[in-house]
Structures are given as C-alpha cells and as structure tokens.
C-alpha cells in the first residue's frame, strides 16, 4: 500500500503540483470514496474523479520494466496505491469487482501516461514507451468502503462477460473504435469514456 501528499514541483506540468511520489505504509488503512486515507491527488481536474480513487500496478510489470530500463523500481514509484502480486492487471475486465480486506473495488480504466509521469521517471520518450508496452495498471472506484492492509488477498467477486479488458480499453482510448463501441455498450462504464467517445468517434 502506498500513499503520498501533494507537493509543489516545477516539473509537474501546468499545475506545478503533484502527489505522484507514493511511499509504503504499514498497518491497516481506511479506504473511502476518494481512496486511501492519507493519500492525495493534486490534479483534481484530471485525477480527482471517484472512478480513479485507487490506482493499482503489478509487481510483475515493475520487474519487466526493471529489465527494460536497467534500474530498480520500488513499489509506489509509478504513483500507485496498491502494488499487486500474482494478478495480471492488464487482463482485468472493466466492471470487474474485487474484495481486498473489507473494501470492494471496481475496475474503471487504464492509466494514461502524461508529462508529469514522464518528468517524474526522467526517462527519454517515456510516454511513448509506456504506451507501446501496454502495461498500464488499473484504476478502481470504491464500491464498499472499509479497510485493507499489506498481504490482504485479492478476491474476485464478479467479472462482466460483456465488457473489455484494461489493455483493450487502453487501445480504445487510443482510437480503436470497435473496442470503444464495445466498451460503451457496457452499462457500467465510467462517465469519462463518454468524453473519450466524443474525441474518438466524432467525425
């Protein structure tokens, strides 16, 4: 589990403020509608939605990036709240529900890399590389509030049969119209996908 406070940073885009630097916390943490207790999101316009209350990234994807970048990457380095193990986050389905501790989470979409993420990692052409790798991690909204802790098992409660995966939704975001239409047909999709549709599907 990782949380971070918003700080001023000259490199943090137009806002000049970011909470991307997440560090590990021990013990149990309360999770509300807006995410983990003690965690902040500086850019409320782009990241303040309840549909992005919790961000998860897989340790296995970190291990892959460590080989690609030839550098160590600690848990929380990508700004995630939950560093998972044993789960292919990119194959998670939008609308899929998990129970972690006493918290119920629902997957809402992929992480889309931005300039702040690029500057934080200080890797050349990072946005392009992250996009091409399609190892995005997943955003979740909080369905049932509660608490969770390090080592809690991820229990999959439900998986929609008529939705798309996190990886497929990332492709939809970047212009795959067929996948986007399939995503939009899923009644539980997050509202931000309607805005994506205006960009991708409007002639």
JSON list of C-alpha atoms in Angstrom, two decimals:
[
{"chain": "A", "resi": 1, "resn": "UNK", "atom": "CA", "xyz": [0.00, 0.00, 0.00]},
{"chain": "A", "resi": 2, "resn": "UNK", "atom": "CA", "xyz": [1.31, 3.41, -0.94]},
{"chain": "A", "resi": 3, "resn": "UNK", "atom": "CA", "xyz": [0.15, 6.96, -0.25]},
{"chain": "A", "resi": 4, "resn": "UNK", "atom": "CA", "xyz": [1.51, 10.41, -0.99]},
{"chain": "A", "resi": 5, "resn": "UNK", "atom": "CA", "xyz": [0.94, 14.07, -0.18]},
{"chain": "A", "resi": 6, "resn": "UNK", "atom": "CA", "xyz": [0.74, 16.81, -2.80]},
{"chain": "A", "resi": 7, "resn": "UNK", "atom": "CA", "xyz": [3.89, 18.92, -3.08]},
{"chain": "A", "resi": 8, "resn": "UNK", "atom": "CA", "xyz": [5.00, 21.82, -5.26]},
{"chain": "A", "resi": 9, "resn": "UNK", "atom": "CA", "xyz": [7.24, 20.82, -8.17]},
{"chain": "A", "resi": 10, "resn": "UNK", "atom": "CA", "xyz": [8.38, 22.95, -11.09]},
{"chain": "A", "resi": 11, "resn": "UNK", "atom": "CA", "xyz": [8.38, 19.92, -13.40]},
{"chain": "A", "resi": 12, "resn": "UNK", "atom": "CA", "xyz": [4.77, 18.92, -12.57]},
{"chain": "A", "resi": 13, "resn": "UNK", "atom": "CA", "xyz": [3.01, 20.25, -15.66]},
{"chain": "A", "resi": 14, "resn": "UNK", "atom": "CA", "xyz": [0.85, 23.38, -15.68]},
{"chain": "A", "resi": 15, "resn": "UNK", "atom": "CA", "xyz": [-0.31, 22.85, -12.11]},
{"chain": "A", "resi": 16, "resn": "UNK", "atom": "CA", "xyz": [3.28, 22.72, -10.75]},
{"chain": "A", "resi": 17, "resn": "UNK", "atom": "CA", "xyz": [1.99, 20.44, -8.01]},
{"chain": "A", "resi": 18, "resn": "UNK", "atom": "CA", "xyz": [1.87, 16.64, -7.75]},
{"chain": "A", "resi": 19, "resn": "UNK", "atom": "CA", "xyz": [1.30, 13.72, -5.39]},
{"chain": "A", "resi": 20, "resn": "UNK", "atom": "CA", "xyz": [2.86, 11.08, -7.65]},
{"chain": "A", "resi": 21, "resn": "UNK", "atom": "CA", "xyz": [5.55, 10.22, -5.10]},
{"chain": "A", "resi": 22, "resn": "UNK", "atom": "CA", "xyz": [3.89, 7.44, -3.13]},
{"chain": "A", "resi": 23, "resn": "UNK", "atom": "CA", "xyz": [5.60, 5.65, -0.25]},
{"chain": "A", "resi": 24, "resn": "UNK", "atom": "CA", "xyz": [4.71, 2.46, 1.57]},
{"chain": "A", "resi": 25, "resn": "UNK", "atom": "CA", "xyz": [2.54, 2.43, 4.66]},
{"chain": "A", "resi": 26, "resn": "UNK", "atom": "CA", "xyz": [2.17, -0.37, 7.19]},
{"chain": "A", "resi": 27, "resn": "UNK", "atom": "CA", "xyz": [-0.80, -1.48, 9.23]},
{"chain": "A", "resi": 28, "resn": "UNK", "atom": "CA", "xyz": [-4.37, -1.24, 8.06]},
{"chain": "A", "resi": 29, "resn": "UNK", "atom": "CA", "xyz": [-5.62, 1.75, 6.11]},
{"chain": "A", "resi": 30, "resn": "UNK", "atom": "CA", "xyz": [-9.17, 3.04, 5.81]},
{"chain": "A", "resi": 31, "resn": "UNK", "atom": "CA", "xyz": [-10.47, 3.41, 2.26]},
{"chain": "A", "resi": 32, "resn": "UNK", "atom": "CA", "xyz": [-13.29, 5.82, 1.43]},
{"chain": "A", "resi": 33, "resn": "UNK", "atom": "CA", "xyz": [-14.98, 7.01, -1.71]},
{"chain": "A", "resi": 34, "resn": "UNK", "atom": "CA", "xyz": [-11.95, 9.11, -2.65]},
{"chain": "A", "resi": 35, "resn": "UNK", "atom": "CA", "xyz": [-9.30, 6.49, -1.93]},
{"chain": "A", "resi": 36, "resn": "UNK", "atom": "CA", "xyz": [-6.85, 5.58, 0.80]},
{"chain": "A", "resi": 37, "resn": "UNK", "atom": "CA", "xyz": [-6.68, 7.61, 3.98]},
{"chain": "A", "resi": 38, "resn": "UNK", "atom": "CA", "xyz": [-3.61, 9.81, 3.94]},
{"chain": "A", "resi": 39, "resn": "UNK", "atom": "CA", "xyz": [-3.36, 9.87, 0.14]},
{"chain": "A", "resi": 40, "resn": "UNK", "atom": "CA", "xyz": [-3.84, 12.97, -2.01]},
{"chain": "A", "resi": 41, "resn": "UNK", "atom": "CA", "xyz": [-4.38, 13.72, -5.69]},
{"chain": "A", "resi": 42, "resn": "UNK", "atom": "CA", "xyz": [-3.03, 17.11, -6.62]},
{"chain": "A", "resi": 43, "resn": "UNK", "atom": "CA", "xyz": [-4.62, 17.40, -10.07]},
{"chain": "A", "resi": 44, "resn": "UNK", "atom": "CA", "xyz": [-8.31, 17.14, -9.23]},
{"chain": "A", "resi": 45, "resn": "UNK", "atom": "CA", "xyz": [-9.34, 18.06, -12.78]},
{"chain": "A", "resi": 46, "resn": "UNK", "atom": "CA", "xyz": [-7.62, 15.05, -14.37]},
{"chain": "A", "resi": 47, "resn": "UNK", "atom": "CA", "xyz": [-7.37, 12.63, -11.46]},
{"chain": "A", "resi": 48, "resn": "UNK", "atom": "CA", "xyz": [-10.00, 13.72, -8.95]},
{"chain": "A", "resi": 49, "resn": "UNK", "atom": "CA", "xyz": [-12.88, 11.53, -10.07]},
{"chain": "A", "resi": 50, "resn": "UNK", "atom": "CA", "xyz": [-14.15, 8.78, -7.73]},
{"chain": "A", "resi": 51, "resn": "UNK", "atom": "CA", "xyz": [-13.62, 6.47, -10.72]},
{"chain": "A", "resi": 52, "resn": "UNK", "atom": "CA", "xyz": [-9.89, 6.97, -10.16]},
{"chain": "A", "resi": 53, "resn": "UNK", "atom": "CA", "xyz": [-9.93, 6.67, -6.38]},
{"chain": "A", "resi": 54, "resn": "UNK", "atom": "CA", "xyz": [-7.42, 3.80, -6.27]},
{"chain": "A", "resi": 55, "resn": "UNK", "atom": "CA", "xyz": [-4.63, 3.02, -8.73]},
{"chain": "A", "resi": 56, "resn": "UNK", "atom": "CA", "xyz": [-3.01, -0.41, -8.82]},
{"chain": "A", "resi": 57, "resn": "UNK", "atom": "CA", "xyz": [0.18, -1.55, -10.53]},
{"chain": "A", "resi": 58, "resn": "UNK", "atom": "CA", "xyz": [1.58, -5.07, -10.67]},
{"chain": "A", "resi": 59, "resn": "UNK", "atom": "CA", "xyz": [4.96, -6.03, -9.23]},
{"chain": "A", "resi": 60, "resn": "UNK", "atom": "CA", "xyz": [5.39, -8.33, -12.21]},
{"chain": "A", "resi": 61, "resn": "UNK", "atom": "CA", "xyz": [5.13, -5.34, -14.57]},
{"chain": "A", "resi": 62, "resn": "UNK", "atom": "CA", "xyz": [7.66, -3.48, -12.44]},
{"chain": "A", "resi": 63, "resn": "UNK", "atom": "CA", "xyz": [10.03, -6.43, -12.81]},
{"chain": "A", "resi": 64, "resn": "UNK", "atom": "CA", "xyz": [9.60, -6.26, -16.59]},
{"chain": "A", "resi": 65, "resn": "UNK", "atom": "CA", "xyz": [10.35, -2.53, -16.58]},
{"chain": "A", "resi": 66, "resn": "UNK", "atom": "CA", "xyz": [13.42, -3.04, -14.41]},
{"chain": "A", "resi": 67, "resn": "UNK", "atom": "CA", "xyz": [14.89, -5.25, -17.13]},
{"chain": "A", "resi": 68, "resn": "UNK", "atom": "CA", "xyz": [13.88, -2.80, -19.86]},
{"chain": "A", "resi": 69, "resn": "UNK", "atom": "CA", "xyz": [15.23, 0.28, -18.08]},
{"chain": "A", "resi": 70, "resn": "UNK", "atom": "CA", "xyz": [18.14, -1.37, -16.27]},
{"chain": "A", "resi": 71, "resn": "UNK", "atom": "CA", "xyz": [17.23, 0.32, -12.99]},
{"chain": "A", "resi": 72, "resn": "UNK", "atom": "CA", "xyz": [15.49, -0.61, -9.77]},
{"chain": "A", "resi": 73, "resn": "UNK", "atom": "CA", "xyz": [11.89, 0.45, -9.32]},
{"chain": "A", "resi": 74, "resn": "UNK", "atom": "CA", "xyz": [10.47, 0.37, -5.82]},
{"chain": "A", "resi": 75, "resn": "UNK", "atom": "CA", "xyz": [6.81, -0.21, -5.08]},
{"chain": "A", "resi": 76, "resn": "UNK", "atom": "CA", "xyz": [4.94, 3.06, -5.42]},
{"chain": "A", "resi": 77, "resn": "UNK", "atom": "CA", "xyz": [7.40, 4.53, -7.95]},
{"chain": "A", "resi": 78, "resn": "UNK", "atom": "CA", "xyz": [4.67, 4.78, -10.59]},
{"chain": "A", "resi": 79, "resn": "UNK", "atom": "CA", "xyz": [2.36, 6.52, -8.14]},
{"chain": "A", "resi": 80, "resn": "UNK", "atom": "CA", "xyz": [0.13, 3.55, -7.43]},
{"chain": "A", "resi": 81, "resn": "UNK", "atom": "CA", "xyz": [-1.78, 2.99, -4.21]},
{"chain": "A", "resi": 82, "resn": "UNK", "atom": "CA", "xyz": [-1.77, -0.80, -4.43]},
{"chain": "A", "resi": 83, "resn": "UNK", "atom": "CA", "xyz": [1.20, -2.81, -5.66]},
{"chain": "A", "resi": 84, "resn": "UNK", "atom": "CA", "xyz": [-0.24, -6.20, -6.53]},
{"chain": "A", "resi": 85, "resn": "UNK", "atom": "CA", "xyz": [1.36, -9.62, -6.94]},
{"chain": "A", "resi": 86, "resn": "UNK", "atom": "CA", "xyz": [0.03, -12.64, -8.78]},
{"chain": "A", "resi": 87, "resn": "UNK", "atom": "CA", "xyz": [-2.58, -10.71, -10.79]},
{"chain": "A", "resi": 88, "resn": "UNK", "atom": "CA", "xyz": [-2.40, -9.70, -14.45]},
{"chain": "A", "resi": 89, "resn": "UNK", "atom": "CA", "xyz": [-3.87, -6.24, -14.02]},
{"chain": "A", "resi": 90, "resn": "UNK", "atom": "CA", "xyz": [-3.90, -5.58, -17.75]},
{"chain": "A", "resi": 91, "resn": "UNK", "atom": "CA", "xyz": [-6.24, -8.54, -18.24]},
{"chain": "A", "resi": 92, "resn": "UNK", "atom": "CA", "xyz": [-8.70, -7.31, -15.61]},
{"chain": "A", "resi": 93, "resn": "UNK", "atom": "CA", "xyz": [-12.11, -6.52, -17.08]},
{"chain": "A", "resi": 94, "resn": "UNK", "atom": "CA", "xyz": [-13.77, -3.11, -16.76]},
{"chain": "A", "resi": 95, "resn": "UNK", "atom": "CA", "xyz": [-16.53, -3.56, -14.22]},
{"chain": "A", "resi": 96, "resn": "UNK", "atom": "CA", "xyz": [-14.70, -6.44, -12.52]},
{"chain": "A", "resi": 97, "resn": "UNK", "atom": "CA", "xyz": [-15.15, -6.28, -8.76]},
{"chain": "A", "resi": 98, "resn": "UNK", "atom": "CA", "xyz": [-12.60, -7.25, -6.11]},
{"chain": "A", "resi": 99, "resn": "UNK", "atom": "CA", "xyz": [-12.70, -7.57, -2.37]},
{"chain": "A", "resi": 100, "resn": "UNK", "atom": "CA", "xyz": [-9.44, -6.58, -0.70]},
{"chain": "A", "resi": 101, "resn": "UNK", "atom": "CA", "xyz": [-9.68, -6.68, 3.07]},
{"chain": "A", "resi": 102, "resn": "UNK", "atom": "CA", "xyz": [-13.18, -5.33, 3.71]},
{"chain": "A", "resi": 103, "resn": "UNK", "atom": "CA", "xyz": [-13.07, -2.98, 0.70]},
{"chain": "A", "resi": 104, "resn": "UNK", "atom": "CA", "xyz": [-14.87, -3.68, -2.59]},
{"chain": "A", "resi": 105, "resn": "UNK", "atom": "CA", "xyz": [-13.24, -2.15, -5.68]},
{"chain": "A", "resi": 106, "resn": "UNK", "atom": "CA", "xyz": [-14.49, -1.97, -9.26]},
{"chain": "A", "resi": 107, "resn": "UNK", "atom": "CA", "xyz": [-12.11, -1.60, -12.22]},
{"chain": "A", "resi": 108, "resn": "UNK", "atom": "CA", "xyz": [-12.83, 1.51, -14.30]},
{"chain": "A", "resi": 109, "resn": "UNK", "atom": "CA", "xyz": [-9.95, 2.00, -16.74]},
{"chain": "A", "resi": 110, "resn": "UNK", "atom": "CA", "xyz": [-6.23, 2.10, -17.56]},
{"chain": "A", "resi": 111, "resn": "UNK", "atom": "CA", "xyz": [-3.60, 4.61, -16.62]},
{"chain": "A", "resi": 112, "resn": "UNK", "atom": "CA", "xyz": [-2.82, 7.01, -19.48]},
{"chain": "A", "resi": 113, "resn": "UNK", "atom": "CA", "xyz": [0.73, 8.40, -19.20]},
{"chain": "A", "resi": 114, "resn": "UNK", "atom": "CA", "xyz": [1.22, 12.16, -19.00]},
{"chain": "A", "resi": 115, "resn": "UNK", "atom": "CA", "xyz": [4.02, 14.73, -18.87]},
{"chain": "A", "resi": 116, "resn": "UNK", "atom": "CA", "xyz": [4.12, 14.66, -15.06]},
{"chain": "A", "resi": 117, "resn": "UNK", "atom": "CA", "xyz": [4.68, 10.88, -15.12]},
{"chain": "A", "resi": 118, "resn": "UNK", "atom": "CA", "xyz": [7.40, 11.36, -17.76]},
{"chain": "A", "resi": 119, "resn": "UNK", "atom": "CA", "xyz": [9.19, 14.04, -15.79]},
{"chain": "A", "resi": 120, "resn": "UNK", "atom": "CA", "xyz": [8.92, 12.05, -12.55]},
{"chain": "A", "resi": 121, "resn": "UNK", "atom": "CA", "xyz": [10.53, 8.96, -14.14]},
{"chain": "A", "resi": 122, "resn": "UNK", "atom": "CA", "xyz": [13.08, 11.06, -16.04]},
{"chain": "A", "resi": 123, "resn": "UNK", "atom": "CA", "xyz": [13.20, 8.53, -18.87]},
{"chain": "A", "resi": 124, "resn": "UNK", "atom": "CA", "xyz": [13.63, 9.55, -22.50]},
{"chain": "A", "resi": 125, "resn": "UNK", "atom": "CA", "xyz": [10.43, 9.17, -24.58]},
{"chain": "A", "resi": 126, "resn": "UNK", "atom": "CA", "xyz": [8.71, 7.70, -21.51]},
{"chain": "A", "resi": 127, "resn": "UNK", "atom": "CA", "xyz": [5.14, 8.43, -22.62]},
{"chain": "A", "resi": 128, "resn": "UNK", "atom": "CA", "xyz": [5.75, 6.63, -25.92]},
{"chain": "A", "resi": 129, "resn": "UNK", "atom": "CA", "xyz": [7.47, 3.67, -24.28]},
{"chain": "A", "resi": 130, "resn": "UNK", "atom": "CA", "xyz": [4.81, 3.25, -21.61]},
{"chain": "A", "resi": 131, "resn": "UNK", "atom": "CA", "xyz": [2.09, 3.47, -24.26]},
{"chain": "A", "resi": 132, "resn": "UNK", "atom": "CA", "xyz": [3.75, 0.90, -26.51]},
{"chain": "A", "resi": 133, "resn": "UNK", "atom": "CA", "xyz": [4.31, -1.54, -23.63]},
{"chain": "A", "resi": 134, "resn": "UNK", "atom": "CA", "xyz": [0.60, -1.57, -22.73]},
{"chain": "A", "resi": 135, "resn": "UNK", "atom": "CA", "xyz": [1.39, -2.39, -19.11]},
{"chain": "A", "resi": 136, "resn": "UNK", "atom": "CA", "xyz": [-0.80, 0.36, -17.75]},
{"chain": "A", "resi": 137, "resn": "UNK", "atom": "CA", "xyz": [-2.08, -0.84, -14.41]},
{"chain": "A", "resi": 138, "resn": "UNK", "atom": "CA", "xyz": [-5.71, -0.20, -13.47]},
{"chain": "A", "resi": 139, "resn": "UNK", "atom": "CA", "xyz": [-7.85, 2.45, -11.83]},
{"chain": "A", "resi": 140, "resn": "UNK", "atom": "CA", "xyz": [-10.65, 1.43, -9.46]},
{"chain": "A", "resi": 141, "resn": "UNK", "atom": "CA", "xyz": [-13.60, 3.10, -7.83]},
{"chain": "A", "resi": 142, "resn": "UNK", "atom": "CA", "xyz": [-14.61, 2.22, -4.28]},
{"chain": "A", "resi": 143, "resn": "UNK", "atom": "CA", "xyz": [-17.92, 0.36, -4.19]},
{"chain": "A", "resi": 144, "resn": "UNK", "atom": "CA", "xyz": [-17.87, -0.53, -0.48]},
{"chain": "A", "resi": 145, "resn": "UNK", "atom": "CA", "xyz": [-15.71, 1.42, 1.95]},
{"chain": "A", "resi": 146, "resn": "UNK", "atom": "CA", "xyz": [-13.65, -0.37, 4.57]},
{"chain": "A", "resi": 147, "resn": "UNK", "atom": "CA", "xyz": [-10.01, -1.06, 5.35]},
{"chain": "A", "resi": 148, "resn": "UNK", "atom": "CA", "xyz": [-7.17, -3.06, 3.84]},
{"chain": "A", "resi": 149, "resn": "UNK", "atom": "CA", "xyz": [-3.60, -3.96, 4.68]},
{"chain": "A", "resi": 150, "resn": "UNK", "atom": "CA", "xyz": [-0.39, -5.34, 3.25]},
{"chain": "A", "resi": 151, "resn": "UNK", "atom": "CA", "xyz": [-0.77, -9.01, 2.34]},
{"chain": "A", "resi": 152, "resn": "UNK", "atom": "CA", "xyz": [-4.56, -8.98, 2.00]},
{"chain": "A", "resi": 153, "resn": "UNK", "atom": "CA", "xyz": [-5.78, -11.45, -0.59]},
{"chain": "A", "resi": 154, "resn": "UNK", "atom": "CA", "xyz": [-7.45, -10.15, -3.73]},
{"chain": "A", "resi": 155, "resn": "UNK", "atom": "CA", "xyz": [-10.78, -11.96, -4.06]},
{"chain": "A", "resi": 156, "resn": "UNK", "atom": "CA", "xyz": [-12.51, -11.59, -7.42]},
{"chain": "A", "resi": 157, "resn": "UNK", "atom": "CA", "xyz": [-16.23, -11.17, -6.75]},
{"chain": "A", "resi": 158, "resn": "UNK", "atom": "CA", "xyz": [-17.56, -10.75, -10.29]},
{"chain": "A", "resi": 159, "resn": "UNK", "atom": "CA", "xyz": [-16.35, -10.42, -13.88]},
{"chain": "A", "resi": 160, "resn": "UNK", "atom": "CA", "xyz": [-18.68, -8.98, -16.55]},
{"chain": "A", "resi": 161, "resn": "UNK", "atom": "CA", "xyz": [-18.95, -11.11, -19.66]},
{"chain": "A", "resi": 162, "resn": "UNK", "atom": "CA", "xyz": [-19.81, -8.22, -21.98]},
{"chain": "A", "resi": 163, "resn": "UNK", "atom": "CA", "xyz": [-17.01, -5.76, -21.18]},
{"chain": "A", "resi": 164, "resn": "UNK", "atom": "CA", "xyz": [-13.40, -5.22, -22.28]},
{"chain": "A", "resi": 165, "resn": "UNK", "atom": "CA", "xyz": [-10.07, -5.67, -20.52]},
{"chain": "A", "resi": 166, "resn": "UNK", "atom": "CA", "xyz": [-7.89, -2.89, -19.18]},
{"chain": "A", "resi": 167, "resn": "UNK", "atom": "CA", "xyz": [-5.48, -3.42, -22.07]},
{"chain": "A", "resi": 168, "resn": "UNK", "atom": "CA", "xyz": [-8.35, -3.31, -24.60]},
{"chain": "A", "resi": 169, "resn": "UNK", "atom": "CA", "xyz": [-9.72, -0.15, -23.02]},
{"chain": "A", "resi": 170, "resn": "UNK", "atom": "CA", "xyz": [-6.29, 1.43, -23.43]},
{"chain": "A", "resi": 171, "resn": "UNK", "atom": "CA", "xyz": [-6.42, 0.60, -27.14]},
{"chain": "A", "resi": 172, "resn": "UNK", "atom": "CA", "xyz": [-9.93, 2.06, -27.27]},
{"chain": "A", "resi": 173, "resn": "UNK", "atom": "CA", "xyz": [-8.67, 5.26, -25.69]},
{"chain": "A", "resi": 174, "resn": "UNK", "atom": "CA", "xyz": [-6.04, 5.49, -28.42]},
{"chain": "A", "resi": 175, "resn": "UNK", "atom": "CA", "xyz": [-8.52, 5.13, -31.26]},
{"chain": "A", "resi": 176, "resn": "UNK", "atom": "CA", "xyz": [-9.73, 1.54, -31.64]},
{"chain": "A", "resi": 177, "resn": "UNK", "atom": "CA", "xyz": [-13.34, 2.36, -32.49]},
{"chain": "A", "resi": 178, "resn": "UNK", "atom": "CA", "xyz": [-14.67, -1.20, -32.35]},
{"chain": "A", "resi": 179, "resn": "UNK", "atom": "CA", "xyz": [-13.30, -1.75, -28.85]},
{"chain": "A", "resi": 180, "resn": "UNK", "atom": "CA", "xyz": [-14.59, 1.64, -27.76]},
{"chain": "A", "resi": 181, "resn": "UNK", "atom": "CA", "xyz": [-18.10, 0.83, -29.02]},
{"chain": "A", "resi": 182, "resn": "UNK", "atom": "CA", "xyz": [-17.98, -2.46, -27.12]},
{"chain": "A", "resi": 183, "resn": "UNK", "atom": "CA", "xyz": [-16.87, -0.60, -24.01]},
{"chain": "A", "resi": 184, "resn": "UNK", "atom": "CA", "xyz": [-19.65, 1.96, -24.36]},
{"chain": "A", "resi": 185, "resn": "UNK", "atom": "CA", "xyz": [-22.22, -0.81, -24.69]},
{"chain": "A", "resi": 186, "resn": "UNK", "atom": "CA", "xyz": [-21.31, -1.99, -21.21]},
{"chain": "A", "resi": 187, "resn": "UNK", "atom": "CA", "xyz": [-23.86, -0.22, -18.96]},
{"chain": "A", "resi": 188, "resn": "UNK", "atom": "CA", "xyz": [-21.48, 0.18, -16.04]},
{"chain": "A", "resi": 189, "resn": "UNK", "atom": "CA", "xyz": [-18.73, 2.08, -17.87]},
{"chain": "A", "resi": 190, "resn": "UNK", "atom": "CA", "xyz": [-17.27, 5.16, -16.19]},
{"chain": "A", "resi": 191, "resn": "UNK", "atom": "CA", "xyz": [-18.53, 8.53, -17.41]},
{"chain": "A", "resi": 192, "resn": "UNK", "atom": "CA", "xyz": [-15.12, 9.60, -18.69]},
{"chain": "A", "resi": 193, "resn": "UNK", "atom": "CA", "xyz": [-15.47, 7.07, -21.50]},
{"chain": "A", "resi": 194, "resn": "UNK", "atom": "CA", "xyz": [-18.32, 9.15, -22.91]},
{"chain": "A", "resi": 195, "resn": "UNK", "atom": "CA", "xyz": [-15.87, 12.03, -23.25]},
{"chain": "A", "resi": 196, "resn": "UNK", "atom": "CA", "xyz": [-13.37, 9.71, -24.90]},
{"chain": "A", "resi": 197, "resn": "UNK", "atom": "CA", "xyz": [-16.10, 8.71, -27.35]},
{"chain": "A", "resi": 198, "resn": "UNK", "atom": "CA", "xyz": [-16.63, 12.33, -28.36]},
{"chain": "A", "resi": 199, "resn": "UNK", "atom": "CA", "xyz": [-12.96, 12.53, -29.32]},
{"chain": "A", "resi": 200, "resn": "UNK", "atom": "CA", "xyz": [-12.59, 9.12, -30.99]},
{"chain": "A", "resi": 201, "resn": "UNK", "atom": "CA", "xyz": [-15.96, 8.59, -32.66]},
{"chain": "A", "resi": 202, "resn": "UNK", "atom": "CA", "xyz": [-16.90, 12.12, -33.72]},
{"chain": "A", "resi": 203, "resn": "UNK", "atom": "CA", "xyz": [-16.00, 12.71, -37.40]}
]
